Coordinates of N, CA and C in Angstrom, one line a residue:
M16 N 255.3 158.1 134.8 CA 253.9 158.1 134.9 C 253.4 156.8 135.5
Y17 N 252.3 156.7 136.1 CA 251.8 155.5 136.7 C 250.6 155.1 135.8
S18 N 250.2 153.8 136.1 CA 249.0 153.3 135.3 C 247.8 153.2 136.3
Q19 N 246.7 153.6 135.8 CA 245.5 153.5 136.6 C 245.0 152.0 136.6
N20 N 244.8 151.4 137.8 CA 244.4 150.0 137.8 C 243.0 149.9 138.4
H21 N 242.3 151.0 138.4 CA 240.9 151.0 138.8 C 240.1 152.1 138.1
S22 N 238.8 152.0 138.1 CA 238.0 152.9 137.3 C 238.2 154.4 137.7
A23 N 238.0 155.2 136.7 CA 238.1 156.6 136.9 C 237.0 157.2 137.7
A24 N 237.0 158.5 137.9 CA 235.9 159.1 138.7 C 234.6 159.0 138.0
T25 N 233.5 158.8 138.8 CA 232.2 158.7 138.3 C 231.3 159.7 139.0
L26 N 230.1 159.9 138.4 CA 229.2 160.9 139.0 C 228.5 160.2 140.1
S27 N 228.5 160.9 141.3 CA 227.9 160.3 142.5 C 226.4 160.4 142.5
E28 N 225.8 159.5 143.2 CA 224.4 159.5 143.5 C 224.0 160.6 144.5
M29 N 225.0 161.0 145.2 CA 224.8 162.1 146.2 C 224.8 163.4 145.5
D30 N 224.0 164.4 146.1 CA 224.1 165.8 145.6 C 224.8 166.6 146.6
Y31 N 224.9 168.0 146.3 CA 225.7 168.8 147.2 C 225.1 168.9 148.6
L32 N 223.8 168.8 148.7 CA 223.1 168.8 150.0 C 223.5 167.6 150.9
D33 N 223.6 166.4 150.2 CA 224.0 165.2 150.9 C 225.4 165.4 151.5
V34 N 226.3 166.0 150.6 CA 227.7 166.2 151.1 C 227.7 167.2 152.2
K35 N 226.9 168.3 152.1 CA 226.8 169.3 153.2 C 226.4 168.6 154.5
N36 N 225.3 167.8 154.4 CA 224.9 167.1 155.6 C 225.9 166.2 156.2
L37 N 226.6 165.5 155.3 CA 227.7 164.6 155.8 C 228.8 165.4 156.5
A38 N 229.2 166.5 155.9 CA 230.2 167.3 156.5 C 229.9 167.9 157.8
Q39 N 228.6 168.1 158.0 CA 228.1 168.7 159.3 C 228.3 167.7 160.4
T40 N 228.4 166.5 160.1 CA 228.6 165.5 161.2 C 230.0 165.6 161.8
G41 N 230.9 166.3 161.0 CA 232.3 166.5 161.5 C 233.2 165.3 161.3
E42 N 234.5 165.6 161.3 CA 235.5 164.6 161.1 C 235.5 163.6 162.2
G43 N 235.8 162.4 161.9 CA 235.8 161.4 163.0 C 236.6 160.1 162.5
M44 N 236.2 159.0 163.1 CA 236.8 157.7 162.7 C 236.7 157.4 161.3
Y45 N 235.5 157.7 160.7 CA 235.2 157.3 159.3 C 235.1 158.4 158.3
L46 N 235.4 159.7 158.7 CA 235.2 160.8 157.8 C 236.3 161.8 158.0
E47 N 236.9 162.3 156.9 CA 237.9 163.3 156.8 C 237.6 164.2 155.6
F48 N 237.7 165.5 155.8 CA 237.5 166.4 154.7 C 238.6 167.4 154.5
K49 N 238.8 167.9 153.3 CA 239.9 168.8 153.0 C 239.4 169.8 151.9
R50 N 239.9 171.0 152.0 CA 239.6 172.0 151.0 C 240.2 171.6 149.6
T51 N 241.4 171.2 149.6 CA 242.1 170.7 148.4 C 243.0 169.6 148.9
I52 N 243.6 168.9 147.9 CA 244.6 167.9 148.2 C 246.0 168.5 148.2
P53 N 246.6 168.6 149.4 CA 247.9 169.3 149.5 C 249.0 168.6 148.8
S54 N 249.0 167.3 148.8 CA 250.1 166.5 148.0 C 249.6 165.1 148.0
A55 N 250.2 164.3 147.1 CA 249.9 162.9 146.9 C 250.3 162.1 148.2
Y56 N 251.5 162.5 148.8 CA 251.9 161.8 150.0 C 251.0 162.0 151.2
K57 N 250.6 163.2 151.4 CA 249.7 163.5 152.5 C 248.3 162.8 152.4
I58 N 247.8 162.8 151.1 CA 246.5 162.1 151.0 C 246.7 160.6 151.0
A59 N 247.9 160.1 150.7 CA 248.2 158.6 150.8 C 248.1 158.2 152.3
R60 N 248.5 159.1 153.2 CA 248.4 158.8 154.6 C 247.0 158.7 155.1
E61 N 246.1 159.5 154.5 CA 244.7 159.4 154.9 C 244.1 158.1 154.3
I62 N 244.4 157.8 153.1 CA 243.9 156.6 152.5 C 244.4 155.4 153.2
A63 N 245.7 155.3 153.5 CA 246.2 154.1 154.2 C 245.6 154.0 155.6
A64 N 245.5 155.1 156.3 CA 244.9 155.0 157.7 C 243.5 154.5 157.7
F65 N 242.7 154.9 156.8 CA 241.3 154.3 156.6 C 241.4 152.9 156.3
A66 N 242.2 152.5 155.3 CA 242.3 151.1 154.8 C 242.8 150.2 155.9
N67 N 243.7 150.7 156.8 CA 244.3 149.9 157.8 C 243.4 149.8 159.1
T68 N 242.3 150.6 159.1 CA 241.4 150.5 160.2 C 240.1 149.9 159.7
K69 N 239.0 150.7 159.6 CA 237.7 150.1 159.2 C 237.2 150.8 157.9
G70 N 238.1 151.4 157.2 CA 237.6 152.1 156.0 C 237.0 153.5 156.3
G71 N 236.7 154.3 155.3 CA 236.2 155.6 155.6 C 235.9 156.4 154.3
T72 N 235.6 157.7 154.5 CA 235.3 158.5 153.4 C 236.0 159.9 153.5
L73 N 236.6 160.3 152.3 CA 237.3 161.5 152.2 C 236.5 162.5 151.4
L74 N 236.2 163.7 151.9 CA 235.6 164.7 151.1 C 236.6 165.8 150.7
I75 N 236.7 166.1 149.4 CA 237.5 167.1 148.9 C 236.7 168.3 148.4
G76 N 237.0 169.5 148.9 CA 236.2 170.6 148.5 C 235.4 171.1 149.7
V77 N 235.8 170.7 150.9 CA 235.1 171.1 152.1 C 236.1 171.7 153.0
D78 N 235.8 172.9 153.5 CA 236.7 173.7 154.3 C 236.7 173.2 155.8
D79 N 237.6 173.6 156.6 CA 237.7 173.2 158.0 C 236.5 173.6 158.8
D80 N 235.8 174.7 158.4 CA 234.6 175.1 159.1 C 233.3 174.3 158.6
K81 N 233.5 173.3 157.8 CA 232.5 172.4 157.2 C 231.7 173.0 156.1
S82 N 232.1 174.2 155.6 CA 231.5 174.9 154.5 C 232.0 174.2 153.2
L83 N 231.1 174.2 152.2 CA 231.4 173.6 150.9 C 232.1 174.7 150.0
V84 N 233.3 174.5 149.5 CA 233.9 175.4 148.6 C 234.2 174.8 147.2
G85 N 234.3 173.5 147.1 CA 234.5 172.9 145.8 C 235.9 173.1 145.3
V86 N 236.2 172.4 144.2 CA 237.4 172.6 143.5 C 237.1 172.9 142.0
M87 N 238.0 173.7 141.4 CA 237.8 174.0 139.9 C 238.3 172.9 139.1
G88 N 237.4 172.0 138.7 CA 237.8 170.9 137.9 C 238.5 169.8 138.8
Y89 N 238.2 168.6 138.6 CA 238.6 167.5 139.5 C 239.8 166.8 139.0
Q90 N 240.3 167.1 137.8 CA 241.3 166.3 137.1 C 242.6 166.2 137.9
E91 N 243.1 167.4 138.4 CA 244.3 167.4 139.2 C 244.2 166.6 140.5
E92 N 243.0 166.8 141.1 CA 242.8 166.0 142.4 C 242.7 164.5 142.1
E93 N 242.1 164.2 141.0 CA 242.0 162.7 140.7 C 243.4 162.2 140.4
F94 N 244.2 162.9 139.7 CA 245.6 162.5 139.4 C 246.4 162.2 140.7
L95 N 246.2 163.1 141.7 CA 246.9 163.0 143.0 C 246.4 161.8 143.8
L96 N 245.0 161.7 143.7 CA 244.4 160.5 144.4 C 244.9 159.2 143.9
D97 N 244.9 159.1 142.6 CA 245.4 157.9 141.9 C 246.8 157.6 142.2
K98 N 247.6 158.6 142.2 CA 249.1 158.4 142.5 C 249.2 158.0 144.0
A99 N 248.4 158.6 144.9 CA 248.5 158.2 146.3 C 248.1 156.8 146.5
A100 N 247.0 156.4 145.9 CA 246.4 155.0 146.2 C 247.2 153.9 145.5
V101 N 247.7 154.2 144.3 CA 248.4 153.2 143.5 C 249.9 153.2 143.7
E102 N 250.5 154.4 143.7 CA 252.0 154.4 143.8 C 252.5 154.4 145.2
L103 N 251.9 155.2 146.0 CA 252.4 155.5 147.4 C 251.9 154.5 148.4
C104 N 250.8 153.8 148.2 CA 250.3 152.8 149.1 C 250.8 151.5 148.7
E105 N 251.3 150.7 149.6 CA 251.9 149.4 149.3 C 251.3 148.3 150.3
P106 N 250.5 147.4 149.8 CA 249.9 147.3 148.5 C 249.0 148.4 148.1
S107 N 248.6 148.6 146.9 CA 247.8 149.7 146.5 C 246.3 149.5 147.0
V108 N 245.7 150.6 147.1 CA 244.3 150.6 147.7 C 243.3 151.0 146.5
K109 N 242.3 150.2 146.4 CA 241.3 150.4 145.3 C 240.2 151.4 145.8
I110 N 240.5 152.7 145.7 CA 239.5 153.7 146.2 C 238.5 153.9 145.1
I111 N 237.3 154.5 145.5 CA 236.3 154.8 144.6 C 236.2 156.4 144.6
I112 N 236.3 157.0 143.5 CA 236.3 158.5 143.4 C 234.9 158.9 142.7
E113 N 234.1 159.6 143.5 CA 232.9 160.1 142.9 C 232.8 161.6 142.9
I114 N 232.2 162.2 141.9 CA 232.1 163.6 141.6 C 230.7 164.1 141.9
V115 N 230.6 165.2 142.7 CA 229.3 165.9 143.0 C 229.4 167.3 142.4
H116 N 228.6 167.7 141.5 CA 228.6 169.0 140.9 C 228.1 170.1 142.0
F117 N 228.8 171.2 142.0 CA 228.5 172.2 143.0 C 228.7 173.6 142.3
G118 N 227.6 174.0 141.6 CA 227.7 175.2 140.7 C 228.7 174.9 139.6
D119 N 229.6 175.9 139.5 CA 230.7 175.7 138.5 C 231.9 174.9 139.0
R120 N 231.7 174.4 140.2 CA 232.8 173.7 140.9 C 232.4 172.2 141.1
D121 N 233.3 171.5 141.7 CA 233.0 170.1 141.9 C 233.4 169.7 143.4
L122 N 232.7 168.8 143.9 CA 233.1 168.2 145.2 C 233.5 166.7 144.9
L123 N 234.5 166.2 145.6 CA 234.9 164.8 145.5 C 234.5 164.0 146.7
V124 N 234.0 162.9 146.5 CA 233.7 161.9 147.6 C 234.5 160.7 147.3
I125 N 235.5 160.4 148.1 CA 236.4 159.3 148.0 C 236.1 158.2 149.0
K126 N 235.7 157.1 148.5 CA 235.4 156.0 149.4 C 236.6 155.0 149.5
V127 N 237.0 154.9 150.8 CA 238.2 154.0 151.0 C 237.8 152.7 151.7
P128 N 237.9 151.6 151.1 CA 237.5 150.4 151.8 C 238.5 149.9 152.8
E129 N 238.1 149.1 153.7 CA 239.0 148.5 154.6 C 239.8 147.5 153.8
A130 N 241.1 147.5 154.0 CA 242.0 146.6 153.2 C 241.8 145.2 153.6
P131 N 241.7 144.3 152.6 CA 241.6 142.8 152.9 C 243.0 142.3 153.3
N132 N 244.1 142.9 152.9 CA 245.4 142.4 153.3 C 246.2 143.6 154.0
K133 N 246.2 143.5 155.3 CA 246.8 144.6 156.1 C 248.2 144.1 156.5
P134 N 249.1 145.0 156.8 CA 249.0 146.5 156.8 C 249.3 147.1 155.4
I135 N 248.7 148.3 155.2 CA 249.0 149.1 154.0 C 250.2 150.0 154.5
F136 N 251.3 150.0 153.8 CA 252.4 150.9 154.0 C 252.3 152.1 153.1
V137 N 252.8 153.2 153.6 CA 252.9 154.5 152.8 C 254.4 154.6 152.5
K138 N 254.8 154.7 151.3 CA 256.2 154.9 150.9 C 256.6 156.3 151.1
G139 N 257.6 156.5 152.0 CA 258.3 157.8 152.2 C 259.6 157.8 151.5
D140 N 260.4 158.9 151.8 CA 261.7 159.0 151.1 C 262.6 157.9 151.5
D141 N 262.6 157.6 152.8 CA 263.6 156.7 153.3 C 263.0 155.4 154.0
E142 N 261.7 155.4 154.2 CA 261.1 154.3 154.9 C 259.6 154.1 154.5
Q143 N 259.1 153.0 154.9 CA 257.7 152.8 154.7 C 257.0 152.8 156.1
I144 N 255.9 153.6 156.2 CA 255.2 153.8 157.4 C 253.8 153.3 157.4
V145 N 253.3 152.8 158.5 CA 251.9 152.4 158.6 C 251.2 153.4 159.5
F146 N 250.1 153.9 158.9 CA 249.2 154.8 159.6 C 247.9 154.1 160.0
M147 N 247.3 154.5 161.1 CA 246.1 153.9 161.6 C 245.2 155.1 161.9
R148 N 243.8 154.9 161.8 CA 242.9 155.9 162.1 C 242.5 155.8 163.6
E149 N 242.6 156.9 164.3 CA 242.3 156.9 165.7 C 241.4 158.2 165.9
K150 N 240.1 158.0 166.2 CA 239.2 159.1 166.2 C 239.3 159.9 165.0
D151 N 239.6 161.2 165.0 CA 239.7 162.1 163.8 C 241.1 162.3 163.4
Q152 N 242.1 161.5 163.8 CA 243.5 161.7 163.5 C 244.1 160.4 162.9
N153 N 245.2 160.6 162.2 CA 246.0 159.5 161.7 C 247.2 159.3 162.6
K154 N 247.4 158.1 163.1 CA 248.6 157.9 164.0 C 249.5 156.9 163.3
V155 N 250.8 157.1 163.6 CA 251.8 156.2 163.1 C 251.8 154.9 164.0
A156 N 251.7 153.8 163.4 CA 251.7 152.5 164.1 C 253.1 152.1 164.6
S157 N 253.1 151.6 165.8 CA 254.4 151.1 166.3 C 254.8 149.8 165.7
K158 N 256.0 149.3 165.8 CA 256.4 148.1 165.2 C 255.6 146.9 165.8
E159 N 255.2 147.0 167.1 CA 254.4 146.0 167.7 C 253.0 145.9 167.1
L160 N 252.4 147.1 166.9 CA 251.1 147.1 166.3 C 251.1 146.5 164.8
I161 N 252.2 146.9 164.1 CA 252.3 146.3 162.7 C 252.4 144.8 162.8
E162 N 253.2 144.3 163.7 CA 253.3 142.8 163.8 C 252.0 142.2 164.2
I163 N 251.2 142.8 165.1 CA 249.9 142.3 165.4 C 249.0 142.3 164.3
I164 N 249.0 143.4 163.5 CA 248.2 143.4 162.3 C 248.5 142.3 161.3
K165 N 249.8 142.1 161.1 CA 250.3 141.0 160.2 C 249.8 139.6 160.7
K166 N 249.9 139.4 162.0 CA 249.5 138.1 162.6 C 248.0 137.9 162.5
R167 N 247.2 138.9 162.7 CA 245.8 138.8 162.6 C 245.3 138.6 161.2
N168 N 246.1 139.0 160.2 CA 245.7 138.8 158.8 C 246.5 137.6 158.2
S169 N 247.1 136.8 159.0 CA 247.8 135.7 158.5 C 246.9 134.4 158.7
D170 N 247.1 133.5 157.8 CA 246.4 132.2 157.9 C 247.0 131.3 159.0
E171 N 248.2 131.6 159.5 CA 248.8 130.8 160.5 C 248.3 131.1 161.9
G172 N 248.1 130.1 162.7 CA 247.6 130.3 164.0 C 248.6 130.9 164.9
V173 N 248.2 131.5 166.0 CA 249.0 132.2 167.0 C 249.2 131.2 168.2
T174 N 250.5 131.0 168.5 CA 250.8 130.1 169.6 C 251.7 130.8 170.6
F175 N 251.6 130.5 171.9 CA 252.5 131.1 172.9 C 252.6 130.0 174.0
E176 N 253.7 130.2 174.7 CA 253.9 129.3 175.9 C 253.6 130.0 177.2
Y177 N 252.9 129.3 178.1 CA 252.6 129.8 179.4 C 253.7 129.4 180.4
G178 N 254.8 130.2 180.3 CA 256.0 129.8 181.1 C 256.2 130.8 182.2
P179 N 257.4 130.8 182.8 CA 257.8 131.7 183.9 C 257.6 133.2 183.5
D180 N 258.1 133.5 182.3 CA 258.0 134.9 181.9 C 256.5 135.4 181.9
E181 N 255.7 134.6 181.3 CA 254.2 134.9 181.2 C 253.6 135.0 182.6
Q182 N 254.0 134.1 183.5 CA 253.5 134.1 184.9 C 253.9 135.4 185.6
K183 N 255.1 135.9 185.4 CA 255.5 137.2 186.0 C 254.8 138.3 185.3
L184 N 254.5 138.2 184.0 CA 253.8 139.3 183.3 C 252.4 139.4 183.9
F185 N 251.7 138.3 184.0 CA 250.3 138.3 184.5 C 250.2 138.8 186.0
R186 N 251.2 138.4 186.8 CA 251.2 138.9 188.2 C 251.4 140.4 188.2
Y187 N 252.3 140.9 187.3 CA 252.5 142.4 187.2 C 251.2 143.1 186.8
L188 N 250.5 142.5 185.7 CA 249.3 143.1 185.3 C 248.2 143.1 186.3
N189 N 248.1 142.0 187.1 CA 247.2 141.9 188.2 C 247.4 143.1 189.2
E190 N 248.6 143.4 189.4 CA 248.9 144.5 190.4 C 248.8 145.9 189.8
Y191 N 249.4 146.1 188.6 CA 249.5 147.4 188.0 C 248.5 147.7 186.9
G192 N 248.0 146.7 186.3 CA 247.0 146.9 185.2 C 247.5 147.1 183.8
E193 N 248.7 147.6 183.7 CA 249.3 147.8 182.3 C 250.8 147.7 182.4
I194 N 251.4 147.4 181.2 CA 252.8 147.3 181.1 C 253.3 147.7 179.7
T195 N 254.5 148.2 179.6 CA 255.1 148.5 178.3 C 256.1 147.4 178.0
V196 N 256.6 147.4 176.7 CA 257.6 146.4 176.3 C 258.9 146.6 177.1
K197 N 259.3 147.8 177.3 CA 260.5 148.1 178.1 C 260.4 147.6 179.5
K198 N 259.3 147.8 180.2 CA 259.0 147.4 181.5 C 259.0 145.9 181.7
F199 N 258.3 145.3 180.7 CA 258.2 143.8 180.7 C 259.6 143.2 180.6
A200 N 260.4 143.7 179.7 CA 261.8 143.3 179.5 C 262.6 143.4 180.8
Q201 N 262.4 144.5 181.6 CA 263.1 144.7 182.8 C 262.6 143.7 183.9
V202 N 261.3 143.5 184.0 CA 260.7 142.7 185.0 C 261.1 141.2 184.9
V203 N 261.2 140.7 183.7 CA 261.6 139.3 183.5 C 263.1 139.1 183.0
D204 N 263.8 140.3 182.9 CA 265.2 140.3 182.5 C 265.4 139.5 181.2
I205 N 264.8 140.0 180.2 CA 265.0 139.4 178.8 C 265.2 140.6 177.8
P206 N 265.7 140.3 176.7 CA 265.9 141.4 175.6 C 264.6 142.0 175.2
Q207 N 264.6 143.3 174.9 CA 263.3 143.9 174.5 C 262.7 143.2 173.3
Q208 N 263.5 142.7 172.4 CA 263.0 142.1 171.2 C 262.1 140.9 171.6
K209 N 262.6 140.1 172.5 CA 261.9 138.9 173.0 C 260.6 139.3 173.8
A210 N 260.7 140.4 174.5 CA 259.6 140.9 175.3 C 258.5 141.4 174.3
S211 N 258.9 142.1 173.3 CA 258.0 142.6 172.2 C 257.3 141.4 171.6
Q212 N 258.0 140.4 171.2 CA 257.4 139.2 170.5 C 256.4 138.5 171.4
T213 N 256.7 138.4 172.7 CA 255.8 137.7 173.6 C 254.5 138.5 173.7
L214 N 254.6 139.8 173.9 CA 253.4 140.7 174.1 C 252.6 140.7 172.8
V215 N 253.3 140.8 171.6 CA 252.6 140.7 170.3 C 251.8 139.4 170.2
N216 N 252.4 138.3 170.5 CA 251.7 137.1 170.4 C 250.4 137.0 171.3
L217 N 250.6 137.6 172.5 CA 249.4 137.6 173.5 C 248.3 138.5 173.0
V218 N 248.7 139.6 172.3 CA 247.6 140.4 171.8 C 246.9 139.7 170.6
A219 N 247.8 139.1 169.7 CA 247.2 138.4 168.6 C 246.3 137.3 169.0
A220 N 246.6 136.7 170.1 CA 245.8 135.6 170.7 C 244.6 136.1 171.5
E221 N 244.4 137.5 171.5 CA 243.3 138.1 172.2 C 243.3 137.9 173.7
I222 N 244.5 137.7 174.2 CA 244.6 137.6 175.7 C 244.9 139.0 176.3
L223 N 245.7 139.8 175.5 CA 246.0 141.2 175.9 C 245.5 142.1 174.8
N224 N 245.3 143.4 175.2 CA 245.0 144.5 174.4 C 246.2 145.4 174.3
L225 N 246.3 146.1 173.2 CA 247.3 147.2 173.0 C 246.6 148.5 172.9
T226 N 247.0 149.4 173.8 CA 246.5 150.8 173.7 C 247.7 151.8 173.6
R227 N 247.5 152.9 173.0 CA 248.6 153.9 172.8 C 248.2 155.2 173.5
K228 N 249.1 155.6 174.4 CA 248.9 156.9 175.1 C 250.3 157.6 175.1
D229 N 250.2 158.9 174.7 CA 251.4 159.7 174.6 C 252.5 159.1 173.9
N230 N 252.2 158.5 172.7 CA 253.2 157.8 171.8 C 253.9 156.7 172.5
T231 N 253.2 156.1 173.4 CA 253.8 154.8 174.1 C 252.7 153.7 174.1
D232 N 253.1 152.5 173.7 CA 252.2 151.4 173.7 C 252.1 150.8 175.1
Y233 N 250.9 150.6 175.6 CA 250.6 149.9 176.8 C 249.8 148.6 176.6
F234 N 250.2 147.6 177.3 CA 249.5 146.3 177.1 C 248.7 146.0 178.4
T235 N 247.4 145.7 178.2 CA 246.5 145.4 179.3 C 245.7 144.1 179.0
Y236 N 245.0 143.6 180.0 CA 244.2 142.4 179.8 C 243.1 142.7 178.8
A237 N 242.8 141.8 177.9 CA 241.7 142.0 177.0 C 240.4 141.8 177.7
Q238 N 239.5 142.8 177.6 CA 238.1 142.7 178.2 C 238.2 142.5 179.7
N239 N 239.3 143.1 180.3 CA 239.4 143.0 181.8 C 239.5 141.6 182.3
D240 N 239.9 140.6 181.4 CA 240.1 139.3 181.9 C 241.2 139.2 183.0
K241 N 241.1 138.4 183.9 CA 242.1 138.2 185.0 C 242.7 136.8 184.9
H242 N 244.0 136.7 185.0 CA 244.7 135.4 184.9 C 245.4 135.1 186.2

């Protein structure tokens, strides 16, 4: 058994019409809804993704077509939510669980704050994974993005050298606009680990941006700056 380290579910100030109107806006960066909670692990991914990004709201008892269906009693859902937020998220996430009565059923409104200490890992069978919210989906963060998150949430300053490798990098970006870790390592003939570290430091210093396309990280100038 696990121990609850935050308050239990409370009655929401929202009513079912408020939930209906919220659901009609559709799933997106800050909103996700589900008919029921499939498992503690799957809901932990939703919680962690919101916490690692800008926070968000989970609605339980709302179908894919945005119709309200509710759940018969919220105790089982509350148990899975608490297990997800406390046991499966590392560090744990202090979610707020609110209940909205819907006839003889209940709707759950779960508010997930942005985590003060990122990243939040989700404990799997063999590894810990970091999820991020991207539009209406949860995406697995690359090791580079995880390192960037850690650096941005660290009290230590970010330093980097403007040496020959960086000069070649900027010349490449001026010509092609974007680069991957693998390509950077090839261009300057260095190990991928060193290439990754250099790019991570430049993103943390807000000189470069990281974008993900087709499960590949691309590094570009931040705000179209030219060097």
